[in-house]
Amino acid sequence: MRGMTMPAAIEAVREAFAGLAAEEFDLPPRQTFADSRSLVMAVHHRPTRSTAVKVVSIEVERDPVITGTVVYSHPDGQFVTDAVPLTTLRTGAVVGVATDLLADEDASHLALLGAGAQAADQVRAVHAVRPLKKLVVFNRNVKKAEALLESLKDELPDTVVDVAATPAEAVRDADVVCCATASTVPLFGCDDLKDRVHVNAIGSYRPVMRELPEELLATAGVVVVDQVEAALSEAGEIIRAVRSGVLRLESLVELGAALGNPPLREGRTVFKSVGVAVQDWAVARLLA
């Protein structure tokens, strides 16, 4: 978004999740309508007496897929902005926070699955915390993957870029994987990954959607979510893994808590986000 850098957004979102862990926010569950095609997200920050409300419409067959508005209200006035660029920025930012927390310090090879509206800010966020030497993109529409890489070339002048023919090929040697798709089945197998890798998944936001294999969630060194309550109601891969018993509910770690007590970076690490309103609040506040 104009006037906003990714590092600034990452820091704002990091501080917001620390505030969420410190119970500074009133955060009701997201309201969904029309089979999650219409979403309403609201949050109130008690210390600043500020509130953010986002209303979005999601239609996978439409271009753009997401339309909507964010209203940020505070004691001195109100700020209104387009929900689409704010959502891609805040979703990228939370991935930046999680990647900085969980990926190896020398991670430099990113595999991105999906080349839709969220894709560019996923790359920017990872690059902000782990400068990229290599970027490999998979998308079912190869031309979209190529167009994404073309759009990012000026921002990644020293990065080797490539398009993969399959998700398995894309993730094979990656240090960090970002999944940003509307898939209803896992995108790759656990055996396709390196023994040490950090995986972010931000695409699925309905119980019927899944991007990650169950085995990854069962064997990962740590599984971090933005909020347990939200993940258990909306994240298809988390819901399925908990119900089947391969993932213990008590093993899930919320991002805010992890920031205060960083987990060990052992083996494979996972961050699953469905998006919570504190992210919208953080970026809207910074813009305002």
XYZ file of C-alpha atoms in Angstrom, residues 4-249:
246
model
C 3.581 1.633 3.922
C 6.667 -0.574 3.814
C 6.578 -4.290 4.529
C 9.082 -4.030 7.436
C 6.841 -1.397 9.055
C 3.771 -3.588 8.597
C 5.600 -6.600 10.040
C 6.609 -4.646 13.135
C 3.074 -3.286 13.592
C 1.565 -6.764 13.332
C 4.206 -8.195 15.674
C 3.311 -5.590 18.301
C -0.404 -6.271 17.811
C 0.005 -9.995 18.474
C 2.035 -9.232 21.582
C -0.869 -7.008 22.647
C -3.329 -9.806 21.911
C -1.354 -12.135 24.181
C -1.390 -9.398 26.843
C -5.220 -9.298 26.585
C -5.348 -5.701 25.346
C -7.998 -6.476 22.710
C -11.665 -7.381 22.620
C -11.749 -9.816 19.694
C -15.105 -11.474 18.897
C -15.174 -14.421 16.478
C -15.346 -13.569 12.796
C -18.888 -13.522 11.424
C -19.396 -15.470 8.213
C -22.333 -15.486 5.818
C -23.238 -17.192 2.532
C -20.871 -20.145 3.065
C -17.983 -17.807 4.016
C -18.422 -15.651 0.932
C -19.154 -12.649 3.134
C -17.038 -11.931 6.217
C -17.210 -9.354 8.997
C -14.217 -8.915 11.309
C -14.109 -6.504 14.240
C -11.685 -5.740 17.060
C -11.368 -3.126 19.827
C -8.086 -2.054 21.409
C -8.800 -0.936 24.934
C -5.592 1.065 25.640
C -6.158 3.377 22.641
C -9.979 3.095 22.546
C -9.705 2.343 18.838
C -11.744 -0.091 16.754
C -11.283 -1.685 13.347
C -14.093 -3.299 11.358
C -13.575 -5.041 8.030
C -16.341 -6.239 5.717
C -15.307 -8.302 2.690
C -16.890 -10.265 -0.121
C -15.000 -13.319 -1.454
C -15.813 -14.917 -4.806
C -13.141 -17.317 -6.083
C -14.375 -17.073 -9.686
C -14.310 -13.248 -9.656
C -11.415 -10.926 -10.434
C -10.642 -9.467 -7.960
C -11.516 -12.360 -5.664
C -11.789 -10.080 -2.608
C -13.583 -6.744 -2.343
C -14.367 -4.793 0.806
C -13.735 -1.920 3.190
C -11.921 -1.371 6.481
C -13.053 1.304 8.923
C -10.642 2.336 11.686
C -12.244 4.476 14.407
C -10.394 6.226 17.216
C -11.209 9.042 19.676
C -10.044 11.732 17.239
C -11.846 10.516 14.140
C -12.200 7.810 11.548
C -10.160 6.357 8.690
C -11.619 4.321 5.820
C -9.586 2.301 3.309
C -9.849 -0.429 0.693
C -9.776 -3.880 2.309
C -8.000 -5.588 -0.592
C -4.478 -4.093 -0.399
C -4.726 -3.902 3.390
C -5.580 -7.615 3.585
C -2.718 -8.721 1.349
C -0.301 -6.505 3.292
C -1.408 -7.617 6.757
C -1.431 -11.286 5.665
C 2.069 -10.921 4.318
C 3.115 -9.147 7.492
C 1.959 -11.936 9.798
C 3.863 -14.430 7.652
C 6.902 -12.197 8.054
C 6.466 -12.271 11.825
C 6.116 -16.067 11.881
C 8.977 -16.669 9.452
C 11.291 -14.445 11.474
C 10.337 -16.419 14.578
C 10.468 -19.953 13.173
C 12.699 -20.155 10.077
C 16.430 -20.850 10.307
C 18.535 -17.686 10.465
C 20.265 -18.550 7.187
C 17.082 -19.504 5.291
C 17.239 -18.004 1.793
C 15.261 -20.278 -0.552
C 11.487 -19.707 -0.738
C 8.913 -21.900 -2.444
C 5.621 -20.135 -3.088
C 2.546 -22.178 -3.958
C -0.080 -19.933 -5.520
C 0.292 -16.793 -7.604
C -2.948 -15.002 -6.771
C -3.634 -11.699 -5.053
C -1.834 -12.660 -1.821
C 1.315 -13.943 -3.510
C 3.460 -10.831 -3.974
C 3.180 -9.725 -0.351
C 4.029 -13.251 0.810
C 7.306 -12.947 -1.073
C 7.955 -9.413 0.164
C 7.360 -10.444 3.771
C 9.692 -13.434 3.711
C 12.327 -11.402 1.848
C 12.102 -8.679 4.523
C 13.119 -11.091 7.302
C 15.136 -13.690 5.348
C 16.753 -12.101 2.247
C 16.093 -14.442 -0.648
C 18.749 -15.979 -2.844
C 16.208 -18.185 -4.645
C 12.457 -18.059 -5.266
C 10.497 -20.866 -6.918
C 6.802 -20.413 -7.711
C 4.161 -22.999 -8.587
C 0.755 -22.070 -9.920
C -1.681 -24.173 -11.940
C -1.714 -21.345 -14.475
C 1.947 -21.074 -15.444
C 1.473 -17.666 -17.045
C 0.302 -16.243 -13.708
C 3.442 -17.562 -12.024
C 5.596 -16.017 -14.725
C 3.725 -12.711 -14.476
C 4.246 -12.659 -10.700
C 7.993 -13.152 -11.078
C 8.126 -10.451 -13.730
C 6.318 -8.016 -11.413
C 8.808 -8.700 -8.606
C 12.048 -8.622 -10.607
C 12.960 -5.054 -9.661
C 12.466 -5.848 -5.965
C 14.565 -9.028 -6.152
C 17.542 -8.104 -8.353
C 19.898 -10.595 -6.693
C 17.417 -13.468 -6.396
C 17.388 -16.465 -8.731
C 13.780 -17.114 -9.748
C 12.090 -20.085 -11.372
C 8.682 -21.613 -12.092
C 8.069 -25.196 -10.943
C 5.969 -27.752 -12.804
C 4.523 -29.274 -9.606
C 4.188 -28.331 -5.932
C 6.510 -31.207 -4.992
C 9.180 -29.851 -7.326
C 8.743 -26.352 -5.896
C 9.169 -27.305 -2.226
C 11.886 -29.944 -2.630
C 14.887 -27.825 -1.623
C 13.129 -24.887 0.014
C 14.056 -23.459 3.414
C 10.692 -21.678 3.637
C 7.385 -22.642 1.985
C 4.407 -20.295 1.619
C 1.023 -21.734 0.649
C -1.488 -19.206 -0.672
C -4.128 -21.212 -2.525
C -7.802 -22.156 -2.314
C -7.004 -25.885 -2.316
C -9.259 -28.453 -0.660
C -6.561 -31.162 -0.679
C -2.957 -31.084 0.581
C -0.622 -29.472 -1.930
C 2.373 -31.750 -1.306
C 3.484 -34.724 0.742
C 5.556 -34.584 3.887
C 8.316 -36.527 2.140
C 8.626 -33.751 -0.443
C 10.033 -31.402 2.215
C 13.531 -31.075 3.626
C 14.068 -32.244 7.181
C 14.519 -28.612 8.266
C 11.982 -26.260 6.732
C 9.461 -23.661 7.840
C 5.996 -23.811 6.250
C 3.444 -20.969 6.220
C -0.152 -21.653 5.142
C -2.543 -18.742 4.675
C -4.875 -19.881 1.901
C -7.503 -22.009 3.620
C -10.116 -20.178 5.690
C -12.998 -22.695 5.634
C -13.252 -26.181 7.207
C -13.443 -27.827 3.765
C -10.171 -26.257 2.613
C -6.718 -27.767 3.184
C -3.214 -26.965 1.996
C -1.039 -28.995 4.384
C -0.651 -32.779 4.739
C -1.768 -34.266 8.025
C 1.596 -35.952 8.496
C 3.344 -32.576 8.558
C 1.099 -31.337 11.358
C 1.594 -34.606 13.227
C 5.393 -34.551 13.051
C 6.309 -30.854 13.050
C 8.499 -29.594 15.859
C 5.941 -26.863 16.531
C 2.615 -25.783 15.009
C 1.849 -22.092 15.559
C -1.540 -20.521 14.764
C -2.688 -16.920 14.826
C -5.463 -17.790 17.292
C -6.531 -21.248 18.480
C -10.249 -20.422 18.519
C -10.146 -19.140 14.950
C -8.077 -22.073 13.708
C -10.448 -24.619 15.239
C -13.451 -23.055 13.527
C -11.964 -22.172 10.135
C -8.663 -23.914 9.330
C -9.519 -27.148 7.543
C -6.139 -28.819 8.029
C -6.049 -27.998 11.758
C -9.644 -29.132 12.308
C -9.049 -32.422 10.503
C -5.756 -33.159 12.270
C -7.189 -32.452 15.736
C -10.315 -34.528 15.104
C -8.293 -37.482 13.820
C -6.028 -37.322 16.863
C -2.736 -36.802 15.020
C -2.450 -33.258 16.393
C -3.044 -32.600 20.077
C -5.078 -29.479 20.751
